[in-house]
Amino acid sequence: MRTYTYIAIDSRGERLSGEIEASDPDAVVSQLTARGLRIESVQPAAPREPATAERSRPAGLTAAETREVGAHISEIISAGVPLEGGLAALAEEFPWGRVKRSLQGIVHDLEAGNDLESVLARRRSAGYLPALVRAGQRSGRTGEILDNFIAGSQVVSDLRQVLWTALAYPLILLAVFVPLMLLVLIKVVPQFGELFTDFQVQLPILTQALLAIADYLKRDGIRIVLVVLGAVVALAVMIRVIMGRVAVRRLMCSTPIIGPLLRWSALARFSPLLSALIEARVPLDEALLLAGDASGDAEIEDDCRVLAASLRAGNSLQAAAAETGRFPASFTQALTWERRQEGLPEVLRSMADMYAGRARAFVMLIVVLLPPIVVLFLAVTIGGMIVLLYMPLFELLKNLA
């Protein structure tokens, strides 16, 4: 018998919490339902470990590592292979890394008699993965639920990979160009200035500005770089502290091109997870909280908390989403299927495909526009410097002739 913690609502609408011993989560639900309680959540009770054991608790998995571990678990369960043996064989294929250590740790905990949900929670994976496993165990469709979620998450991961691949070329150009430009400004441009001064050449205003900048960088270049970096870091910290995670995310999402890309990508990751949780009979308010936490978007996470609180207050999901005013109209309209639980997961998956398509369109826009913009910027900068330096030089040569 294991100990579980629960949150439930009694016949008077009051929320209750406590601990109960049972063989599995289904037995807990049966016992509490027999008491006339409506279940909100059931979780394995955290083991009471000594302080030394707490200090040795394994490090948490990143979102990518959690997704990879979830994909391996899904493959093994779908194949009907014993979980411990399948994970142990997979762990041997990894030469090093935290995923290998995590898989080995999961195998060790499973062989010690722990259930998969509590093992994943102890390994500090993202909270939605143990919830999906728990939901899958209740419905008997763990592999299918994990497959659906991994497929949705992989779409966003592929988009991110395409974006970074497209950004590699312009970023490399800038990484080479900026140090080279600073070297030219510090070492080469001042020599032109000395030449023009010796021959008392009348310089255009823009050439004088370029020579002044070069002279200033030559005298205080390192100090300027340190001051600029310090100012940027201080400004970023101040904005984060003063505005908070949610406000900063909303500010980022309001920027052209990048903002919509972030928003559609987060919704494409959020919608399939919410669909999988609802399909697995996770209570809607709990599913919203888990999906919001897993979206990686502070704004969606905050909105989901508002939606969950509104649901618990007795409001409909569509009305609560419309009241926040931050979800797309298509998503709010899809929530009219809330009371038709069989249809809502499919609608949410369709929404996820649509949001992924919109995010893909913005990625393609960045892929097409950014490289030529960077090349044009470099050409204008280099060409401008050449014109500003060589026009007075040509005038000097003409006078000497």
GROMACS .gro file of C-alpha atoms in nm:
model
  401
    1MET     CA    1   0.000   0.000   0.000
    2ARG     CA    2   0.121   0.346  -0.089
    3THR     CA    3   0.029   0.686   0.048
    4TYR     CA    4  -0.134   0.940  -0.182
    5THR     CA    5  -0.224   1.304  -0.131
    6TYR     CA    6  -0.552   1.428  -0.275
    7ILE     CA    7  -0.751   1.745  -0.334
    8ALA     CA    8  -1.127   1.707  -0.364
    9ILE     CA    9  -1.451   1.905  -0.334
   10ASP     CA   10  -1.733   1.790  -0.108
   11SER     CA   11  -2.108   1.825  -0.158
   12ARG     CA   12  -2.105   2.177  -0.007
   13GLY     CA   13  -1.843   2.298  -0.258
   14GLU     CA   14  -1.561   2.313  -0.003
   15ARG     CA   15  -1.213   2.204  -0.108
   16LEU     CA   16  -1.058   1.927   0.102
   17SER     CA   17  -0.707   1.785   0.102
   18GLY     CA   18  -0.538   1.502   0.283
   19GLU     CA   19  -0.360   1.169   0.256
   20ILE     CA   20  -0.495   0.822   0.194
   21GLU     CA   21  -0.343   0.476   0.158
   22ALA     CA   22  -0.430   0.271  -0.148
   23SER     CA   23  -0.279   0.028  -0.396
   24ASP     CA   24  -0.293   0.268  -0.691
   25PRO     CA   25  -0.448   0.602  -0.799
   26ASP     CA   26  -0.761   0.429  -0.930
   27ALA     CA   27  -0.827   0.285  -0.584
   28VAL     CA   28  -0.791   0.634  -0.436
   29VAL     CA   29  -1.047   0.771  -0.681
   30SER     CA   30  -1.286   0.488  -0.600
   31GLN     CA   31  -1.258   0.542  -0.224
   32LEU     CA   32  -1.305   0.918  -0.245
   33THR     CA   33  -1.592   0.892  -0.494
   34ALA     CA   34  -1.767   0.652  -0.258
   35ARG     CA   35  -1.751   0.928   0.006
   36GLY     CA   36  -1.934   1.165  -0.230
   37LEU     CA   37  -1.626   1.373  -0.313
   38ARG     CA   38  -1.540   1.519  -0.655
   39ILE     CA   39  -1.171   1.459  -0.730
   40GLU     CA   40  -0.946   1.744  -0.840
   41SER     CA   41  -0.606   1.580  -0.816
   42VAL     CA   42  -0.436   1.269  -0.679
   43GLN     CA   43  -0.058   1.260  -0.630
   44PRO     CA   44   0.177   1.007  -0.470
   45ALA     CA   45   0.287   1.142  -0.132
   46ALA     CA   46   0.643   1.267  -0.135
   47PRO     CA   47   0.873   1.027   0.049
   48ARG     CA   48   1.002   1.159   0.379
   49GLU     CA   49   1.372   1.142   0.315
   50PRO     CA   50   1.644   1.253   0.552
   51ALA     CA   51   1.831   1.578   0.482
   52THR     CA   52   2.130   1.398   0.336
   53ALA     CA   53   1.909   1.219   0.086
   54GLU     CA   54   1.744   1.549  -0.008
   55ARG     CA   55   2.079   1.705  -0.079
   56SER     CA   56   2.166   1.417  -0.311
   57ARG     CA   57   1.844   1.451  -0.508
   58PRO     CA   58   1.919   1.431  -0.881
   59ALA     CA   59   1.932   1.747  -1.087
   60GLY     CA   60   1.618   1.839  -1.280
   61LEU     CA   61   1.581   1.756  -1.649
   62THR     CA   62   1.556   2.030  -1.908
   63ALA     CA   63   1.252   2.052  -2.137
   64ALA     CA   64   1.443   1.886  -2.423
   65GLU     CA   65   1.571   1.607  -2.197
   66THR     CA   66   1.222   1.552  -2.054
   67ARG     CA   67   1.084   1.526  -2.407
   68GLU     CA   68   1.355   1.277  -2.504
   69VAL     CA   69   1.297   1.061  -2.196
   70GLY     CA   70   0.922   1.072  -2.260
   71ALA     CA   71   0.974   0.964  -2.621
   72HIS     CA   72   1.184   0.664  -2.513
   73ILE     CA   73   0.925   0.561  -2.254
   74SER     CA   74   0.651   0.590  -2.517
   75GLU     CA   75   0.843   0.372  -2.764
   76ILE     CA   76   0.905   0.102  -2.506
   77ILE     CA   77   0.546   0.093  -2.378
   78SER     CA   78   0.403   0.090  -2.733
   79ALA     CA   79   0.635  -0.198  -2.826
   80GLY     CA   80   0.517  -0.400  -2.527
   81VAL     CA   81   0.872  -0.440  -2.393
   82PRO     CA   82   0.924  -0.451  -2.014
   83LEU     CA   83   0.998  -0.095  -1.910
   84GLU     CA   84   1.303  -0.161  -1.692
   85GLY     CA   85   1.475  -0.378  -1.953
   86GLY     CA   86   1.394  -0.143  -2.240
   87LEU     CA   87   1.522   0.166  -2.058
   88ALA     CA   88   1.835  -0.017  -1.945
   89ALA     CA   89   1.910  -0.116  -2.305
   90LEU     CA   90   1.854   0.242  -2.425
   91ALA     CA   91   2.079   0.380  -2.152
   92GLU     CA   92   2.363   0.163  -2.279
   93GLU     CA   93   2.336   0.328  -2.622
   94PHE     CA   94   2.417   0.673  -2.480
   95PRO     CA   95   2.794   0.723  -2.440
   96TRP     CA   96   2.756   1.001  -2.181
   97GLY     CA   97   2.531   1.286  -2.073
   98ARG     CA   98   2.248   1.358  -1.836
   99VAL     CA   99   1.995   1.161  -2.040
  100LYS     CA  100   2.206   0.845  -1.993
  101ARG     CA  101   2.234   0.910  -1.618
  102SER     CA  102   1.863   0.987  -1.594
  103LEU     CA  103   1.765   0.666  -1.775
  104GLN     CA  104   1.995   0.464  -1.550
  105GLY     CA  105   1.848   0.632  -1.243
  106ILE     CA  106   1.492   0.562  -1.362
  107VAL     CA  107   1.580   0.196  -1.417
  108HIS     CA  108   1.733   0.174  -1.068
  109ASP     CA  109   1.424   0.329  -0.906
  110LEU     CA  110   1.185   0.107  -1.102
  111GLU     CA  111   1.378  -0.205  -1.003
  112ALA     CA  112   1.350  -0.089  -0.640
  113GLY     CA  113   0.970  -0.123  -0.669
  114ASN     CA  114   0.868   0.238  -0.733
  115ASP     CA  115   0.602   0.323  -0.990
  116LEU     CA  116   0.691   0.521  -1.302
  117GLU     CA  117   0.499   0.834  -1.201
  118SER     CA  118   0.676   0.878  -0.868
  119VAL     CA  119   1.013   0.797  -1.029
  120LEU     CA  120   0.970   1.071  -1.290
  121ALA     CA  121   0.861   1.316  -1.023
  122ARG     CA  122   1.169   1.232  -0.814
  123ARG     CA  123   1.390   1.278  -1.120
  124ARG     CA  124   1.244   1.630  -1.141
  125SER     CA  125   1.119   1.600  -1.495
  126ALA     CA  126   0.871   1.863  -1.615
  127GLY     CA  127   0.548   1.827  -1.415
  128TYR     CA  128   0.337   1.735  -1.716
  129LEU     CA  129   0.527   1.409  -1.784
  130PRO     CA  130   0.432   1.236  -1.455
  131ALA     CA  131   0.078   1.368  -1.506
  132LEU     CA  132   0.061   1.218  -1.855
  133VAL     CA  133   0.191   0.887  -1.721
  134ARG     CA  134  -0.069   0.894  -1.441
  135ALA     CA  135  -0.345   0.977  -1.690
  136GLY     CA  136  -0.223   0.700  -1.920
  137GLN     CA  137  -0.225   0.447  -1.639
  138ARG     CA  138  -0.583   0.540  -1.556
  139SER     CA  139  -0.699   0.509  -1.915
  140GLY     CA  140  -0.468   0.223  -2.018
  141ARG     CA  141  -0.331   0.432  -2.308
  142THR     CA  142   0.002   0.558  -2.176
  143GLY     CA  143   0.191   0.493  -2.499
  144GLU     CA  144  -0.074   0.660  -2.715
  145ILE     CA  145  -0.097   0.967  -2.492
  146LEU     CA  146   0.279   1.014  -2.483
  147ASP     CA  147   0.299   0.960  -2.860
  148ASN     CA  148   0.044   1.235  -2.923
  149PHE     CA  149   0.226   1.480  -2.699
  150ILE     CA  150   0.574   1.401  -2.833
  151ALA     CA  151   0.448   1.443  -3.191
  152GLY     CA  152   0.311   1.790  -3.108
  153SER     CA  153   0.624   1.895  -2.924
  154GLN     CA  154   0.847   1.769  -3.206
  155VAL     CA  155   0.681   2.009  -3.451
  156VAL     CA  156   0.790   2.308  -3.240
  157SER     CA  157   1.135   2.158  -3.187
  158ASP     CA  158   1.178   2.115  -3.564
  159LEU     CA  159   1.076   2.478  -3.621
  160ARG     CA  160   1.332   2.594  -3.368
  161GLN     CA  161   1.601   2.387  -3.539
  162VAL     CA  162   1.514   2.534  -3.881
  163LEU     CA  163   1.526   2.885  -3.736
  164TRP     CA  164   1.868   2.842  -3.575
  165THR     CA  165   2.003   2.682  -3.892
  166ALA     CA  166   1.885   2.985  -4.088
  167LEU     CA  167   2.035   3.222  -3.831
  168ALA     CA  168   2.376   3.054  -3.843
  169TYR     CA  169   2.492   3.228  -4.162
  170PRO     CA  170   2.405   3.589  -4.063
  171LEU     CA  171   2.532   3.534  -3.708
  172ILE     CA  172   2.866   3.405  -3.838
  173LEU     CA  173   2.891   3.707  -4.069
  174LEU     CA  174   2.828   3.944  -3.781
  175ALA     CA  175   3.070   3.756  -3.553
  176VAL     CA  176   3.344   3.801  -3.814
  177PHE     CA  177   3.249   4.151  -3.924
  178VAL     CA  178   3.217   4.327  -3.587
  179PRO     CA  179   3.571   4.248  -3.458
  180LEU     CA  180   3.715   4.324  -3.802
  181MET     CA  181   3.533   4.658  -3.812
  182LEU     CA  182   3.659   4.750  -3.466
  183LEU     CA  183   4.014   4.662  -3.574
  184VAL     CA  184   3.983   4.886  -3.881
  185LEU     CA  185   3.843   5.172  -3.675
  186ILE     CA  186   4.119   5.147  -3.414
  187LYS     CA  187   4.421   5.072  -3.636
  188VAL     CA  188   4.353   5.193  -3.993
  189VAL     CA  189   4.116   5.490  -3.978
  190PRO     CA  190   4.337   5.698  -3.740
  191GLN     CA  191   4.621   5.676  -3.997
  192PHE     CA  192   4.393   5.839  -4.255
  193GLY     CA  193   4.317   6.107  -3.997
  194GLU     CA  194   4.685   6.182  -3.944
  195LEU     CA  195   4.737   6.203  -4.320
  196PHE     CA  196   4.450   6.446  -4.365
  197THR     CA  197   4.571   6.657  -4.072
  198ASP     CA  198   4.927   6.679  -4.208
  199PHE     CA  199   4.803   6.806  -4.543
  200GLN     CA  200   4.524   7.020  -4.390
  201VAL     CA  201   4.254   6.863  -4.605
  202GLN     CA  202   3.906   7.008  -4.571
  203LEU     CA  203   3.695   6.708  -4.461
  204PRO     CA  204   3.321   6.649  -4.499
  205ILE     CA  205   3.121   6.643  -4.178
  206LEU     CA  206   3.057   6.266  -4.200
  207THR     CA  207   3.429   6.195  -4.245
  208GLN     CA  208   3.507   6.411  -3.942
  209ALA     CA  209   3.249   6.213  -3.741
  210LEU     CA  210   3.404   5.883  -3.851
  211LEU     CA  211   3.753   6.000  -3.751
  212ALA     CA  212   3.622   6.123  -3.414
  213ILE     CA  213   3.462   5.786  -3.344
  214ALA     CA  214   3.781   5.603  -3.441
  215ASP     CA  215   3.991   5.832  -3.218
  216TYR     CA  216   3.754   5.779  -2.926
  217LEU     CA  217   3.762   5.401  -2.968
  218LYS     CA  218   4.142   5.404  -2.989
  219ARG     CA  219   4.168   5.591  -2.657
  220ASP     CA  220   3.881   5.426  -2.461
  221GLY     CA  221   3.774   5.123  -2.664
  222ILE     CA  222   3.791   4.866  -2.385
  223ARG     CA  223   3.618   5.095  -2.139
  224ILE     CA  224   3.339   5.165  -2.389
  225VAL     CA  225   3.280   4.795  -2.453
  226LEU     CA  226   3.266   4.720  -2.079
  227VAL     CA  227   3.032   5.013  -2.013
  228VAL     CA  228   2.797   4.910  -2.296
  229LEU     CA  229   2.790   4.545  -2.183
  230GLY     CA  230   2.734   4.647  -1.822
  231ALA     CA  231   2.453   4.883  -1.922
  232VAL     CA  232   2.281   4.614  -2.130
  233VAL     CA  233   2.302   4.357  -1.848
  234ALA     CA  234   2.184   4.608  -1.587
  235LEU     CA  235   1.894   4.717  -1.808
  236ALA     CA  236   1.790   4.355  -1.870
  237VAL     CA  237   1.801   4.276  -1.497
  238MET     CA  238   1.604   4.590  -1.409
  239ILE     CA  239   1.338   4.514  -1.669
  240ARG     CA  240   1.307   4.154  -1.545
  241VAL     CA  241   1.287   4.256  -1.177
  242ILE     CA  242   1.056   4.553  -1.221
  243MET     CA  243   0.822   4.414  -1.485
  244GLY     CA  244   0.828   4.042  -1.396
  245ARG     CA  245   0.832   3.733  -1.618
  246VAL     CA  246   0.480   3.774  -1.753
  247ALA     CA  247   0.514   4.142  -1.848
  248VAL     CA  248   0.853   4.079  -2.012
  249ARG     CA  249   0.704   3.795  -2.215
  250ARG     CA  250   0.414   4.014  -2.324
  251LEU     CA  251   0.660   4.284  -2.426
  252MET     CA  252   0.857   4.032  -2.634
  253CYS     CA  253   0.538   3.903  -2.796
  254SER     CA  254   0.445   4.258  -2.900
  255THR     CA  255   0.756   4.297  -3.118
  256PRO     CA  256   0.707   4.257  -3.496
  257ILE     CA  257   0.776   3.914  -3.652
  258ILE     CA  258   0.958   3.774  -3.346
  259GLY     CA  259   0.658   3.830  -3.118
  260PRO     CA  260   0.404   3.638  -3.331
  261LEU     CA  261   0.660   3.362  -3.385
  262LEU     CA  262   0.703   3.318  -3.009
  263ARG     CA  263   0.328   3.328  -2.953
  264TRP     CA  264   0.227   3.080  -3.224
  265SER     CA  265   0.510   2.842  -3.125
  266ALA     CA  266   0.399   2.844  -2.762
  267LEU     CA  267   0.035   2.781  -2.862
  268ALA     CA  268   0.145   2.499  -3.093
  269ARG     CA  269   0.321   2.337  -2.796
  270PHE     CA  270   0.038   2.411  -2.551
  271SER     CA  271  -0.260   2.288  -2.753
  272PRO     CA  272  -0.157   1.923  -2.813
  273LEU     CA  273  -0.059   1.879  -2.450
  274LEU     CA  274  -0.394   2.015  -2.332
  275SER     CA  275  -0.560   1.784  -2.583
  276ALA     CA  276  -0.370   1.480  -2.454
  277LEU     CA  277  -0.449   1.561  -2.091
  278ILE     CA  278  -0.821   1.613  -2.157
  279GLU     CA  279  -0.836   1.296  -2.365
  280ALA     CA  280  -0.681   1.109  -2.071
  281ARG     CA  281  -0.959   1.233  -1.841
  282VAL     CA  282  -0.741   1.468  -1.638
  283PRO     CA  283  -0.970   1.727  -1.473
  284LEU     CA  284  -0.989   2.034  -1.696
  285ASP     CA  285  -0.857   2.283  -1.440
  286GLU     CA  286  -0.559   2.060  -1.359
  287ALA     CA  287  -0.498   1.999  -1.732
  288LEU     CA  288  -0.486   2.374  -1.793
  289LEU     CA  289  -0.229   2.427  -1.517
  290LEU     CA  290  -0.007   2.141  -1.639
  291ALA     CA  291  -0.029   2.243  -2.004
  292GLY     CA  292   0.042   2.607  -1.917
  293ASP     CA  293   0.351   2.513  -1.717
  294ALA     CA  294   0.477   2.296  -2.004
  295SER     CA  295   0.419   2.560  -2.272
  296GLY     CA  296   0.738   2.746  -2.183
  297ASP     CA  297   0.549   3.075  -2.218
  298ALA     CA  298   0.504   3.283  -1.901
  299GLU     CA  299   0.200   3.461  -2.047
  300ILE     CA  300   0.017   3.140  -2.134
  301GLU     CA  301   0.110   2.997  -1.794
  302ASP     CA  302  -0.039   3.301  -1.620
  303ASP     CA  303  -0.352   3.292  -1.839
  304CYS     CA  304  -0.401   2.922  -1.764
  305ARG     CA  305  -0.395   2.994  -1.391
  306VAL     CA  306  -0.666   3.254  -1.446
  307LEU     CA  307  -0.871   3.006  -1.653
  308ALA     CA  308  -0.835   2.730  -1.392
  309ALA     CA  309  -0.944   2.966  -1.113
  310SER     CA  310  -1.242   3.080  -1.322
  311LEU     CA  311  -1.343   2.719  -1.389
  312ARG     CA  312  -1.330   2.639  -1.019
  313ALA     CA  313  -1.554   2.940  -0.960
  314GLY     CA  314  -1.816   2.784  -1.186
  315ASN     CA  315  -1.761   2.979  -1.509
  316SER     CA  316  -1.740   2.822  -1.854
  317LEU     CA  317  -1.400   2.785  -2.017
  318GLN     CA  318  -1.500   2.986  -2.325
  319ALA     CA  319  -1.624   3.279  -2.116
  320ALA     CA  320  -1.308   3.277  -1.906
  321ALA     CA  321  -1.084   3.268  -2.215
  322ALA     CA  322  -1.276   3.552  -2.379
  323GLU     CA  323  -1.248   3.756  -2.059
  324THR     CA  324  -0.868   3.735  -2.054
  325GLY     CA  325  -0.862   3.880  -2.407
  326ARG     CA  326  -0.519   3.737  -2.485
  327PHE     CA  327  -0.600   3.405  -2.651
  328PRO     CA  328  -0.657   3.410  -3.030
  329ALA     CA  329  -1.019   3.422  -3.141
  330SER     CA  330  -0.980   3.079  -3.305
  331PHE     CA  331  -0.874   2.925  -2.974
  332THR     CA  332  -1.157   3.090  -2.781
  333GLN     CA  333  -1.406   2.968  -3.040
  334ALA     CA  334  -1.267   2.614  -3.014
  335LEU     CA  335  -1.345   2.613  -2.644
  336THR     CA  336  -1.718   2.604  -2.724
  337TRP     CA  337  -1.653   2.227  -2.741
  338GLU     CA  338  -1.566   2.228  -2.371
  339ARG     CA  339  -1.878   2.046  -2.265
  340ARG     CA  340  -1.837   1.789  -2.544
  341GLN     CA  341  -1.530   1.623  -2.398
  342GLU     CA  342  -1.506   1.373  -2.685
  343GLY     CA  343  -1.470   1.649  -2.944
  344LEU     CA  344  -1.251   1.902  -2.766
  345PRO     CA  345  -0.921   1.706  -2.787
  346GLU     CA  346  -0.957   1.667  -3.163
  347VAL     CA  347  -1.038   2.038  -3.204
  348LEU     CA  348  -0.732   2.131  -2.997
  349ARG     CA  349  -0.509   1.910  -3.212
  350SER     CA  350  -0.643   2.086  -3.522
  351MET     CA  351  -0.569   2.420  -3.356
  352ALA     CA  352  -0.215   2.301  -3.282
  353ASP     CA  353  -0.161   2.218  -3.650
  354MET     CA  354  -0.288   2.561  -3.749
  355TYR     CA  355  -0.066   2.741  -3.496
  356ALA     CA  356   0.235   2.537  -3.606
  357GLY     CA  357   0.162   2.640  -3.965
  358ARG     CA  358   0.152   3.007  -3.866
  359ALA     CA  359   0.477   2.974  -3.672
  360ARG     CA  360   0.632   2.800  -3.974
  361ALA     CA  361   0.528   3.093  -4.195
  362PHE     CA  362   0.708   3.339  -3.968
  363VAL     CA  363   1.015   3.115  -3.959
  364MET     CA  364   1.021   3.111  -4.339
  365LEU     CA  365   0.984   3.490  -4.342
  366ILE     CA  366   1.287   3.525  -4.114
  367VAL     CA  367   1.481   3.271  -4.321
  368VAL     CA  368   1.411   3.466  -4.641
  369LEU     CA  369   1.457   3.822  -4.512
  370LEU     CA  370   1.732   3.810  -4.249
  371PRO     CA  371   2.037   3.700  -4.456
  372PRO     CA  372   1.994   3.966  -4.728
  373ILE     CA  373   1.925   4.232  -4.464
  374VAL     CA  374   2.248   4.144  -4.283
  375VAL     CA  375   2.446   4.136  -4.608
  376LEU     CA  376   2.297   4.472  -4.711
  377PHE     CA  377   2.386   4.621  -4.373
  378LEU     CA  378   2.745   4.500  -4.402
  379ALA     CA  379   2.773   4.628  -4.761
  380VAL     CA  380   2.637   4.972  -4.668
  381THR     CA  381   2.867   4.995  -4.364
  382ILE     CA  382   3.183   4.889  -4.545
  383GLY     CA  383   3.098   5.091  -4.856
  384GLY     CA  384   3.018   5.396  -4.648
  385MET     CA  385   3.353   5.380  -4.468
  386ILE     CA  386   3.540   5.346  -4.798
  387VAL     CA  387   3.358   5.642  -4.950
  388LEU     CA  388   3.409   5.863  -4.643
  389LEU     CA  389   3.784   5.788  -4.631
  390TYR     CA  390   3.875   5.778  -4.998
  391MET     CA  391   3.683   6.081  -5.127
  392PRO     CA  392   3.903   6.325  -4.926
  393LEU     CA  393   4.205   6.116  -5.029
  394PHE     CA  394   4.117   6.152  -5.398
  395GLU     CA  395   4.072   6.527  -5.344
  396LEU     CA  396   4.415   6.542  -5.180
  397LEU     CA  397   4.579   6.355  -5.470
  398LYS     CA  398   4.407   6.588  -5.716
  399ASN     CA  399   4.543   6.895  -5.536
  400LEU     CA  400   4.894   6.752  -5.519
  401ALA     CA  401   4.887   6.681  -5.889
   0.00000   0.00000   0.00000
